[in-house]
Short mmCIF file of C-alpha atoms in Angstrom, two decimals:
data_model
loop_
_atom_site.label_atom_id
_atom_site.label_comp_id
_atom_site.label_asym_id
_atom_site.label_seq_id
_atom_site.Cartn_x
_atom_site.Cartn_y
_atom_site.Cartn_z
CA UNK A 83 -22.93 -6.35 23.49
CA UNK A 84 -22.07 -6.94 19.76
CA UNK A 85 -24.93 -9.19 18.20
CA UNK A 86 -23.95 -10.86 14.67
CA UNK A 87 -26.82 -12.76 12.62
CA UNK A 88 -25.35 -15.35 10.62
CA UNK A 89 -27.79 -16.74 8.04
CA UNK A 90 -27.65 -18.44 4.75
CA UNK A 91 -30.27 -17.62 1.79
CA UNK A 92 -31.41 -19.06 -1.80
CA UNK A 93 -31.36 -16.18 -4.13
CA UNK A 94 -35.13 -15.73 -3.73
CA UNK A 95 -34.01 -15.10 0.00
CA UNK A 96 -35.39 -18.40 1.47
CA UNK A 97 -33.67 -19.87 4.62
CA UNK A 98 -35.72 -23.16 4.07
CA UNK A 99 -37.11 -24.73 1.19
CA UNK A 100 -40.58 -25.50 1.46
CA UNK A 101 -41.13 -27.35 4.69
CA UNK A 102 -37.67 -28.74 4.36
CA UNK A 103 -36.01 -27.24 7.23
CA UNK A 104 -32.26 -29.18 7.17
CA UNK A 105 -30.09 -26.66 5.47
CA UNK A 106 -27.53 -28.91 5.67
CA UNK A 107 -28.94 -30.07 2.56
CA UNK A 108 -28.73 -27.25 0.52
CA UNK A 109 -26.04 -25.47 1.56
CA UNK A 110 -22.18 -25.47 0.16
CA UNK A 111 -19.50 -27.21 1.88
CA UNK A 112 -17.75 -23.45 1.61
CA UNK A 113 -20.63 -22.32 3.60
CA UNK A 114 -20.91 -24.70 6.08
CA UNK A 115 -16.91 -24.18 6.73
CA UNK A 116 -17.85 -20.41 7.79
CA UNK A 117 -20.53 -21.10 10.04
CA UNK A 118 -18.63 -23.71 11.92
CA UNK A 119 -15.61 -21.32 12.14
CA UNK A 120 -18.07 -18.84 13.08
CA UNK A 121 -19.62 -20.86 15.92
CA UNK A 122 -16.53 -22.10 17.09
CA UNK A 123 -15.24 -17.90 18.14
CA UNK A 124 -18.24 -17.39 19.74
CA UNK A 125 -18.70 -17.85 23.48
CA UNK A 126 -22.54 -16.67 23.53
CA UNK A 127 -25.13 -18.39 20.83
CA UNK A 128 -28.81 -17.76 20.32
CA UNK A 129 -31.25 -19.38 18.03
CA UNK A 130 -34.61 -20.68 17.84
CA UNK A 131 -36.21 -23.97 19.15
CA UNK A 132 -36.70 -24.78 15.48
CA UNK A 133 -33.02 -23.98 14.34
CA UNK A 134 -32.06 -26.18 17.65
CA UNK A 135 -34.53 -29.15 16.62
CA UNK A 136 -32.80 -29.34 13.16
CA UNK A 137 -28.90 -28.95 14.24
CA UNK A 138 -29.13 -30.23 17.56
CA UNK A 139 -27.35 -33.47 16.55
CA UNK A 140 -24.03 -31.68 15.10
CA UNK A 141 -23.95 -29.71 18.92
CA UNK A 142 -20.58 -30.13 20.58
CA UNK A 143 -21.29 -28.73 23.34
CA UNK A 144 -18.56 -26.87 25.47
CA UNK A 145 -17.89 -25.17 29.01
CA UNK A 146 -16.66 -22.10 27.36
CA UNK A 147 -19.73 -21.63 25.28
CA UNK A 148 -23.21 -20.91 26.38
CA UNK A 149 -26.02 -21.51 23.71
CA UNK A 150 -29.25 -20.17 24.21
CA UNK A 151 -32.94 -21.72 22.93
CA UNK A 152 -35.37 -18.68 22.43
CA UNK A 153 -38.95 -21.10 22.63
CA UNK A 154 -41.94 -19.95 24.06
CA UNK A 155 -42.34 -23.43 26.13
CA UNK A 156 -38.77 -24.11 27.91
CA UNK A 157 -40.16 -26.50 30.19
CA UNK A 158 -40.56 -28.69 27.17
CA UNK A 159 -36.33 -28.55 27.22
CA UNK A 160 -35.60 -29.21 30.46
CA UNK A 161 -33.64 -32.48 29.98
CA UNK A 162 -31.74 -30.89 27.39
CA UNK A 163 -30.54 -28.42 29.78
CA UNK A 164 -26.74 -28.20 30.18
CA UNK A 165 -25.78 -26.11 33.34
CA UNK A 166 -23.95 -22.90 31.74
CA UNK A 167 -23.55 -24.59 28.36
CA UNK A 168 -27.06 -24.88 26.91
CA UNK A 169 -30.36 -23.00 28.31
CA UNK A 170 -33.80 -22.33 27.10
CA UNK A 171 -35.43 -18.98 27.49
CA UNK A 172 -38.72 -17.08 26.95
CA UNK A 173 -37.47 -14.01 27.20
CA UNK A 174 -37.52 -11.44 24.57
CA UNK A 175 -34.38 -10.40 23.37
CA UNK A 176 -33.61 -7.30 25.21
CA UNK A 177 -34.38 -8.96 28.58
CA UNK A 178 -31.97 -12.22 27.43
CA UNK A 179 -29.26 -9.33 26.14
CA UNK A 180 -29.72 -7.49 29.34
CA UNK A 181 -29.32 -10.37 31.70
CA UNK A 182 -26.21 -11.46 29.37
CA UNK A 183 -24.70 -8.26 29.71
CA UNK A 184 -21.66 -9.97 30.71
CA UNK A 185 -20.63 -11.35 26.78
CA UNK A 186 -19.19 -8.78 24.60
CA UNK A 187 -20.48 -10.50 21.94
CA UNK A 188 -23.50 -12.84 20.34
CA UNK A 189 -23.76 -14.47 17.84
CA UNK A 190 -27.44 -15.22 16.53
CA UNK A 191 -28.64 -18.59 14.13
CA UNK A 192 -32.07 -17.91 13.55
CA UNK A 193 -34.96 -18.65 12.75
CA UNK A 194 -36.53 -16.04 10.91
CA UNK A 195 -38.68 -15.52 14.25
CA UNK A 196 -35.48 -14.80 15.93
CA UNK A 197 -33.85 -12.88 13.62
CA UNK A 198 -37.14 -10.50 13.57
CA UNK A 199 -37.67 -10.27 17.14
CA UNK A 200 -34.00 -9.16 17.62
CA UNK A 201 -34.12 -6.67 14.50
CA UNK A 202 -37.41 -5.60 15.62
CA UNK A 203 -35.86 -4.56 18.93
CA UNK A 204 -32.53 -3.15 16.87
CA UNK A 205 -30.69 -5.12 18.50
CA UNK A 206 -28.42 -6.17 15.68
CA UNK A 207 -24.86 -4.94 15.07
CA UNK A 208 -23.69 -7.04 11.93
CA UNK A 209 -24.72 -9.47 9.32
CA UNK A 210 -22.69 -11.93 7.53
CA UNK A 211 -25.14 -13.45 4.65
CA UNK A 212 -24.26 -16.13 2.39
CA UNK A 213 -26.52 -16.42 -0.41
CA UNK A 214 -26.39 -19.92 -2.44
CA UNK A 215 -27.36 -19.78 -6.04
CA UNK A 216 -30.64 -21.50 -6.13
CA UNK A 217 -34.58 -20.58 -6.11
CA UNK A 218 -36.81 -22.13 -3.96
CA UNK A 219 -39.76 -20.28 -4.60
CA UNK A 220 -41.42 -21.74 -1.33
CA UNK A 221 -40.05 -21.14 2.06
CA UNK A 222 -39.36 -19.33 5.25
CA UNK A 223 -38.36 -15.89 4.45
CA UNK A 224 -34.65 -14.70 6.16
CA UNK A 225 -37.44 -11.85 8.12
CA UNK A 226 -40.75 -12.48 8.99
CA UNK A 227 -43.46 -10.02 7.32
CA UNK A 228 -42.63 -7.35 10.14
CA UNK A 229 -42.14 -3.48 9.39
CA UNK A 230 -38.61 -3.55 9.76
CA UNK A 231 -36.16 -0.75 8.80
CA UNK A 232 -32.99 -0.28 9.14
CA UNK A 233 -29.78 1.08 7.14
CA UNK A 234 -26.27 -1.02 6.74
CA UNK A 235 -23.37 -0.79 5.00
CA UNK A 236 -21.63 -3.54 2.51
CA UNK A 237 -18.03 -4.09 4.28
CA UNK A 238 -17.15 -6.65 2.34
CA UNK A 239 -17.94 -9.86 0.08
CA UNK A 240 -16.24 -12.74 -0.71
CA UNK A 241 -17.40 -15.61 -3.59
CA UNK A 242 -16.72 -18.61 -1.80
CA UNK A 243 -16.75 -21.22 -4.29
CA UNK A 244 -17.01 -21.85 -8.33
CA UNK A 245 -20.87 -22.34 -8.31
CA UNK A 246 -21.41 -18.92 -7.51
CA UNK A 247 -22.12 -18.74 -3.32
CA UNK A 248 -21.28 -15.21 -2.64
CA UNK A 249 -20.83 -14.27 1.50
CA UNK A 250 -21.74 -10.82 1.91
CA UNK A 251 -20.90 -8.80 5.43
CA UNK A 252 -22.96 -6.09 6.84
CA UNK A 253 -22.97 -3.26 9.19
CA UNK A 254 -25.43 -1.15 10.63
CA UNK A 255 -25.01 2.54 9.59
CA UNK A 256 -26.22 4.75 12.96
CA UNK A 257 -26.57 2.02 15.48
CA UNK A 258 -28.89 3.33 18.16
CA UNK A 259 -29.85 0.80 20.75
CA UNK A 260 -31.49 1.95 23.94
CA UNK A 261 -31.50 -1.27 26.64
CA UNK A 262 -32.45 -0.74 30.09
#
């Protein structure tokens, strides 16, 4: 299975600012075009319970796409369950990309909790990061502190707007992924 992280930064490379976790607050109409598009090609999605709690409002939810809820207490989400269009999981990532096996692809929201766990486990393929010209100087970090390491390659970047958002896509160079 492919896995693509989508995530948007602040130049500082903050996903949040401060304790401000709505990034649709922040983040440039050009932006938010992408990640819809993005979303709306995908028939697999994974994210945390915090990325759900902030977009779960804009959801359309759909019988040819199945999101995923990485939270360590799914019973809390069980009437938010949608059979085969919205789950919640404990599992760590191999184990959820194992049982999924059946999706050629994923693509993967965040949080920064996510996106560590998965990279932690190399489980990552590609990376399409917009980065918005501003500093936060507070925030969540696009990684958790983790020793993470990893090579990729710059296929291509695009400036999306006037202001100066630039969306950068990556690749990893010597993919080596060893699922059971």
């Amino acid at each position: 299975m492919k896995i693509t992280l989508v995530a948007v930064t602040s130049l500082d490379g903050c996903i949040t600012y401060g304790d401000e976790t709505d990034i649709y607050k922040w983040t440039s109409p050009e932006d938010q075009d992408f990640f819809f598009k993005k979303i709306q090609e995908s028939k697999l999605i994974i994210m945390g319970s915090g990325t759900y709690e902030v977009i779960k409002s804009n959801i359309q939810h759909s019988a040819n796409r199945l999101r995923v809820v990485l939270t360590k207490h799914p019973e809390k989400y069980k009437k938010d369950e949608i059979n085969g269009q919205l789950e919640f999981s404990d599992e760590m990532p191999s184990q959820l990309i194992n049982r999924l096996s059946s999706f050629e692809e994923a693509l993967l929201l965040g949080g920064s909790k996510v996106y560590s766990s998965f990279m932690r486990e190399s489980l990552v393929d590609e990376i399409y990061l917009t980065i918005e010209p501003t500093i936060f100087g507070k925030g969540k970090r696009l990684f958790n502190p983790y020793n993470l390491r990893s090579n990729w390659s710059l296929v291509s970047f695009k400036k999306l707007n006037d202001k100066g958002t630039i969306l950068l896509r990556y690749k990893l160079v010597n993919p080596q992924r060893a699922l059971k």
